[in-house]
Coordinates of C-alpha atoms in Angstrom, one line a residue:
X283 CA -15.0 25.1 28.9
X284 CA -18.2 24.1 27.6
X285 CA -19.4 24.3 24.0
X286 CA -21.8 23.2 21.6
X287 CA -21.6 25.1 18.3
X288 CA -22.3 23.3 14.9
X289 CA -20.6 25.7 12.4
X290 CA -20.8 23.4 9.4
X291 CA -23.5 21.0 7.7
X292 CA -23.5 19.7 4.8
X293 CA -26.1 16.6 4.9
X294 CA -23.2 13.8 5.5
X295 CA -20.4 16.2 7.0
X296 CA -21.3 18.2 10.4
X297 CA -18.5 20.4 11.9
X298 CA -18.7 21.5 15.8
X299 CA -16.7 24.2 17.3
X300 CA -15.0 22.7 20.6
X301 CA -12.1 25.5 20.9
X302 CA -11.0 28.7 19.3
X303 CA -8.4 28.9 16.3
X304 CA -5.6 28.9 18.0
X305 CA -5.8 25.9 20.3
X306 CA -5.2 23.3 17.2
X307 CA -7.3 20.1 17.5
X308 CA -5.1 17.6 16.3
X309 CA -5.7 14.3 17.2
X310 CA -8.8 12.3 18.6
X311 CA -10.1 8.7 19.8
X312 CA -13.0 7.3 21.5
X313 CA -12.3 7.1 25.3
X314 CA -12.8 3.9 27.8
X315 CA -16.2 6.2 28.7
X316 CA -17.8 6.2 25.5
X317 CA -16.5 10.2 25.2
X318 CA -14.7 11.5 22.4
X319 CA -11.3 12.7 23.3
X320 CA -8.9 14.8 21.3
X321 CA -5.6 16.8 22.1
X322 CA -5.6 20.6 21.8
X323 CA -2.0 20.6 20.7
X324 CA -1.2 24.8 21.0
X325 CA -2.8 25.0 24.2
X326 CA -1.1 21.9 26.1
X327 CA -4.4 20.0 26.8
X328 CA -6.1 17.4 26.0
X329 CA -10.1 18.2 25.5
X330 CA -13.3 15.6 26.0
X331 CA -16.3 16.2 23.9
X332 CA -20.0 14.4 26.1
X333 CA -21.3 11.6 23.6
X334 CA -24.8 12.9 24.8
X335 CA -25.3 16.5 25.5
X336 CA -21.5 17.7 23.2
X337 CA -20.4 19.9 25.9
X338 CA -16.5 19.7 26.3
X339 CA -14.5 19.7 29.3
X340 CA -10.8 21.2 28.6
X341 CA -7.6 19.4 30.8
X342 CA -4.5 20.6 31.1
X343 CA -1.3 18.5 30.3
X344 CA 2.4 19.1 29.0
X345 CA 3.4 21.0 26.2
X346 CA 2.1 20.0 22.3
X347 CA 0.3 17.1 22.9
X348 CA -0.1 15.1 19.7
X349 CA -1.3 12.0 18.9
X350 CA -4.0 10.4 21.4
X351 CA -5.3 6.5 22.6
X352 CA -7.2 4.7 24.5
X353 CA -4.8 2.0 26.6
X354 CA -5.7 -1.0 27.8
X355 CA -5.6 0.3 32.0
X356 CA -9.1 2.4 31.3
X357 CA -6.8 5.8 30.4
X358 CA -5.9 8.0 27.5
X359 CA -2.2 7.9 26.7
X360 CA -0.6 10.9 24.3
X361 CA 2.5 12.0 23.2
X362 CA 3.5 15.1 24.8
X363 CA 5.8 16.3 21.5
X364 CA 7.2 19.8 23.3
X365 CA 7.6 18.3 26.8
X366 CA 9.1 14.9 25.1
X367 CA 7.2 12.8 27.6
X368 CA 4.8 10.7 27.2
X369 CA 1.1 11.8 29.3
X370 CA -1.7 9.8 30.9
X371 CA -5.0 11.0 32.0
X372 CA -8.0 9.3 33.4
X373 CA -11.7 10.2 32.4
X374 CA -12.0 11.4 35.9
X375 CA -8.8 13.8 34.8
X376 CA -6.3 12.4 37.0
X377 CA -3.1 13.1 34.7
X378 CA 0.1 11.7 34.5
X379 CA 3.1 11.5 32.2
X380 CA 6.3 9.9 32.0
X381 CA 10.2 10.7 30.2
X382 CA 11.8 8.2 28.2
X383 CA 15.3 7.4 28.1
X384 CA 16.3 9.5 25.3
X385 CA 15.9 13.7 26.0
X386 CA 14.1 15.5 23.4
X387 CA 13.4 13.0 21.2
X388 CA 10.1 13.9 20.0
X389 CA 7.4 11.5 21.1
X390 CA 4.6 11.8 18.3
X391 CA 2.8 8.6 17.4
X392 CA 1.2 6.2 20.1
X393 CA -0.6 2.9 20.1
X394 CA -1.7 0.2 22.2
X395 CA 0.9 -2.9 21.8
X396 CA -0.1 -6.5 21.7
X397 CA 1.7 -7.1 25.3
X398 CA -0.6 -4.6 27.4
X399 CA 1.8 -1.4 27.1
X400 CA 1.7 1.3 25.3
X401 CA 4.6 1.8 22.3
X402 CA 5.5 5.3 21.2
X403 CA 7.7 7.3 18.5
X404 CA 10.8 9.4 19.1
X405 CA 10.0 10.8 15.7
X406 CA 13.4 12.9 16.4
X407 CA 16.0 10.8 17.6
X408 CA 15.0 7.5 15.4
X409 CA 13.8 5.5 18.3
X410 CA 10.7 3.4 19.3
X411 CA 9.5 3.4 23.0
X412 CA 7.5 1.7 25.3
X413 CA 6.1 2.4 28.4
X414 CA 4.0 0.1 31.0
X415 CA 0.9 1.3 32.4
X416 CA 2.6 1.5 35.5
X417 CA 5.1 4.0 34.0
X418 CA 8.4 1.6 32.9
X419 CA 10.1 2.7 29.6
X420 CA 12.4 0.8 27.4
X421 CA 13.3 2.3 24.4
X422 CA 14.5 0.0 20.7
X423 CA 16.4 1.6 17.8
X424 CA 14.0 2.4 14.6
X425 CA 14.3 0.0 11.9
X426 CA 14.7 3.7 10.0
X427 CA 14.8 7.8 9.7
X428 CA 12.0 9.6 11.9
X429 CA 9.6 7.0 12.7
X430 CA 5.8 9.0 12.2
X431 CA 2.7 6.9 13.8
X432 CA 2.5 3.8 14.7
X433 CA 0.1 0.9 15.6
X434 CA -0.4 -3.1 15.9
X435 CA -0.5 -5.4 12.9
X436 CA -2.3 -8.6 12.6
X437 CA 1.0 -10.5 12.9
X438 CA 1.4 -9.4 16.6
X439 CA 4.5 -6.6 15.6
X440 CA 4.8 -2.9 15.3
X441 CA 4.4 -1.5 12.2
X442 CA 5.4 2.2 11.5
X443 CA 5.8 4.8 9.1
X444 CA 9.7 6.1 8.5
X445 CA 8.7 9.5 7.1
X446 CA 12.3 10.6 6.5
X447 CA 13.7 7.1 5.5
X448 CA 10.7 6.4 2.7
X449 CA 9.9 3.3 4.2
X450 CA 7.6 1.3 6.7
X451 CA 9.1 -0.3 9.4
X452 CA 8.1 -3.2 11.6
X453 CA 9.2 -3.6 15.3
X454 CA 8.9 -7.6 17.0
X455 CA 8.0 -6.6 20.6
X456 CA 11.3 -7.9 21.8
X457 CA 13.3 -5.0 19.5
X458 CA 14.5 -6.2 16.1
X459 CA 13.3 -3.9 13.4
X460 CA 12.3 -4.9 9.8
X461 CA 12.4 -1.3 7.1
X462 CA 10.5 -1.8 4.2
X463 CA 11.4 0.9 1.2
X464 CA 8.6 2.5 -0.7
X465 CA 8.5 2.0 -4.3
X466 CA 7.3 6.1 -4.5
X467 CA 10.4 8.4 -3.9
X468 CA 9.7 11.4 -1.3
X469 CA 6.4 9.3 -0.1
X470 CA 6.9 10.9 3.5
X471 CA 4.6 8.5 5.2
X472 CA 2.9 9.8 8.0
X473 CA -0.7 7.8 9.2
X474 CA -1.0 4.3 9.3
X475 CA -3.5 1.6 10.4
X476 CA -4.4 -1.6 10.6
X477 CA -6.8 -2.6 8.2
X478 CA -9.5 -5.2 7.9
X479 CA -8.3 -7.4 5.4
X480 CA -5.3 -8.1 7.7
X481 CA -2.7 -5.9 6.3
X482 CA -1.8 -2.4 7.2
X483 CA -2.6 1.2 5.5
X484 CA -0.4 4.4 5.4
X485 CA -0.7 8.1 4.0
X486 CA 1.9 9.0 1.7
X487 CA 1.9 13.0 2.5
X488 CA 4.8 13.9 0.4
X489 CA 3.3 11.3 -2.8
X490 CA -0.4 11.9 -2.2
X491 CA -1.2 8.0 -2.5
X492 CA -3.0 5.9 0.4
X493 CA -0.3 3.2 0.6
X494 CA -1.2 -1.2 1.7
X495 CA 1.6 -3.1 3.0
X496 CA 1.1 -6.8 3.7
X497 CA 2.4 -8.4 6.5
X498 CA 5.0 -10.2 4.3
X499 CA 6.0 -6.6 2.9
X500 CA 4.2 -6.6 -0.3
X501 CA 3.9 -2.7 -0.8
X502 CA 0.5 -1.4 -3.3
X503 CA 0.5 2.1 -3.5
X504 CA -3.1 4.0 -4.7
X505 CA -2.6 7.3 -6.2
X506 CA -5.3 9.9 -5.0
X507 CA -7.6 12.3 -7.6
X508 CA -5.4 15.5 -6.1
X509 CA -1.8 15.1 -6.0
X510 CA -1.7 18.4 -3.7
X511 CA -4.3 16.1 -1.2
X512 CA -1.3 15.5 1.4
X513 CA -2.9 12.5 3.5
X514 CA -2.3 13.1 6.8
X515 CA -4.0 10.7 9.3
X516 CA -5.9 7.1 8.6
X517 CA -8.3 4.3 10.6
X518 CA -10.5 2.1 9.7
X519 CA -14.3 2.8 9.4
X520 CA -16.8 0.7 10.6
X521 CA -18.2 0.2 7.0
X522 CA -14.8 -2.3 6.2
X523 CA -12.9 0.8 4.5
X524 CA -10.1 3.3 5.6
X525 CA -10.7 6.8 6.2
X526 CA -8.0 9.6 6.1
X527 CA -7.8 13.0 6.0
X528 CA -6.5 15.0 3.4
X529 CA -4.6 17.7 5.2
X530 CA -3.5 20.1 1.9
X531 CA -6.9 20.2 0.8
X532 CA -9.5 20.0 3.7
X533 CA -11.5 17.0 2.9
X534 CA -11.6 13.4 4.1
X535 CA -11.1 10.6 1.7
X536 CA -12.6 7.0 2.0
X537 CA -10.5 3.7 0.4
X538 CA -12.4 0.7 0.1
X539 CA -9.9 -2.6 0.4
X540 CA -9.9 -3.2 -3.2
X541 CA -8.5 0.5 -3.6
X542 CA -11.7 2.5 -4.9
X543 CA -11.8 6.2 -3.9
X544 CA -14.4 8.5 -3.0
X545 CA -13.8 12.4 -0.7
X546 CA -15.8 14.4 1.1
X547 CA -15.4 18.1 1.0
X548 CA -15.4 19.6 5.0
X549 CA -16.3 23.3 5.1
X550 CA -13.2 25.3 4.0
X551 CA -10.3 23.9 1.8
X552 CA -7.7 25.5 4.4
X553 CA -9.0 23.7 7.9
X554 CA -6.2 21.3 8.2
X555 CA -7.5 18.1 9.0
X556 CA -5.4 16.0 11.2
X557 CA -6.3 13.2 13.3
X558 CA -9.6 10.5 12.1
X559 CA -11.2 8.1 14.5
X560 CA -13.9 5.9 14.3
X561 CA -16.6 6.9 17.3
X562 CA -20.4 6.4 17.5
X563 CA -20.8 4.6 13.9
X564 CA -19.2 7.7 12.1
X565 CA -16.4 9.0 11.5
X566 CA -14.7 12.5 13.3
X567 CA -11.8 14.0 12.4
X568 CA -9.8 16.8 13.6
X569 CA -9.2 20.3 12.4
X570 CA -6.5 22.4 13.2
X571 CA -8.7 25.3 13.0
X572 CA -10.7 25.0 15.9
X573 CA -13.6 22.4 15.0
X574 CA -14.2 18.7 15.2
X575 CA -16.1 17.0 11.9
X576 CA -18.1 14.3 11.7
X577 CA -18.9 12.2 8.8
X578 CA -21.6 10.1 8.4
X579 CA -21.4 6.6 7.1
X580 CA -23.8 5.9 3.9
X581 CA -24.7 2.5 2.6

């Protein structure tokens, strides 16, 4: 499939049409190739949009992919949520994927760990996985209820969100977990990231607050202008702030470190942004509704 069809422009916020409605963007992240990749969740593929001409080139994978990387073997790794395995593809489109020890678990968030494989949620059966680039999975108990997305702290650990146990949760690479409780009841945290001061950054989906944890656990929590915002997914920018999307309202919000707040309004309030990446000194996020955004980054 190729496409190039800007539906949306709004000075800093452009919007491109890379599948129809019912395909569901969900997650993206800049590929080994310089290409922006992002998973088509309802149509069991995973989608790469050219950096130079926008056409995008649709390949099929397992059932409700979800949450996409860039591992350190020159592939994209991604959650395979429906087939609860965990898929690899190459930028040639050579694709993989691999079962972890514990059926129908869930495998939703993904990350690139310190020790050159790839760690992985069982979002359903309280786990944390890993697998090697050559396919080897060994799986850890979840320091806590439904671990959400994870990634790598500046401390060398795991860090993840416990949506249904209110807490973040840190995993040593060698499997002894760490929960950290929220001080917001029914937070739900979903996103997190590493941030540039060094600590991390989480949505709060069920609290609408953009959450910092410290590496020592020192929790700040940031409430956001809309309490119905429901943060969904978060990265750092290239500007030295965090970027999420705000999932209840369809906009994309912007944290500085020292917790200021600004949001930018994408084209309809109902277009369910999910996944944000950094990629070609903006930022793109995904929207469920058919159409990738990208916002540019202002002084």
């Amino acid at each position: 499939m190729n496409e190039i069809n800007e539906s949306h422009d709004t000075g800093s916020v452009r919007e491109f049409t890379v599948s129809d409605a019912d395909a569901g963007p969900y997650a993206l992240t800049e590929g080994p190739d310089g290409a922006l990749w992002f998973t088509l969740v309802h149509r069991g593929a995973v989608a790469r949009r050219d950096p130079d001409d926008g056409l995008v080139t649709v390949h099929p994978v397992g059932d409700g992919p979800t949450v996409i990387t860039a591992g350190p073997d020159g592939a994209l790794w991604f959650t395979e949520y429906r087939a609860h395995r965990i898929g690899r593809l190459t930028p040639e489109g050579d694709y993989a994927s691999f079962a972890p020890r514990t059926p129908g678990g869930g495998p939703f968030g993904i990350t690139a760990g310190p020790d050159g494989a790839m760690w992985f949620t069982l979002s359903s059966a309280d786990r944390v996985g890993r697998v090697t680039v050559d396919g080897e999975v060994t799986e850890y108990p979840a320091p806590g209820a439904f671990p959400s997305a994870l990634t790598t702290g500046s401390d060398g650990a795991l860090w993840c969100t416990l949506n249904q146990g209110n807490a973040v949760g840190r995993l040593t690479t060698d499997g002894h977990g760490t929960a950290y409780p929220l001080p917001t009841g029914g937070a739900g945290p979903v996103g997190i990231a590493a941030g540039p001061d060094g600590a991390l950054w989480f949505t709060e989906i069920g609290a609408g607050r953009i959450g910092r944890i410290t590496v020592d656990g020192a929790v700040t929590e940031y409430p956001l202008p809309d309490p119905a915002a429901r943060p969904h997914a978060v990265t750092a920018g290239p500007d030295g702030a965090l970027w999420f999307t705000e999932w209840g309202g369809g906009r994309v919000g912007r944290i500085t470190v020292d917790g200021d707040i600004t949001s930018y309004a994408l084209s309809r309030t109902d277009c369910e942004p999910h996944g944000i990446t950094a990629h070609d000194g903006a930022l793109w996020c995904a929207l469920e509704t058919g159409s990738l955004a990208r916002i540019e980054v202002r002084p």
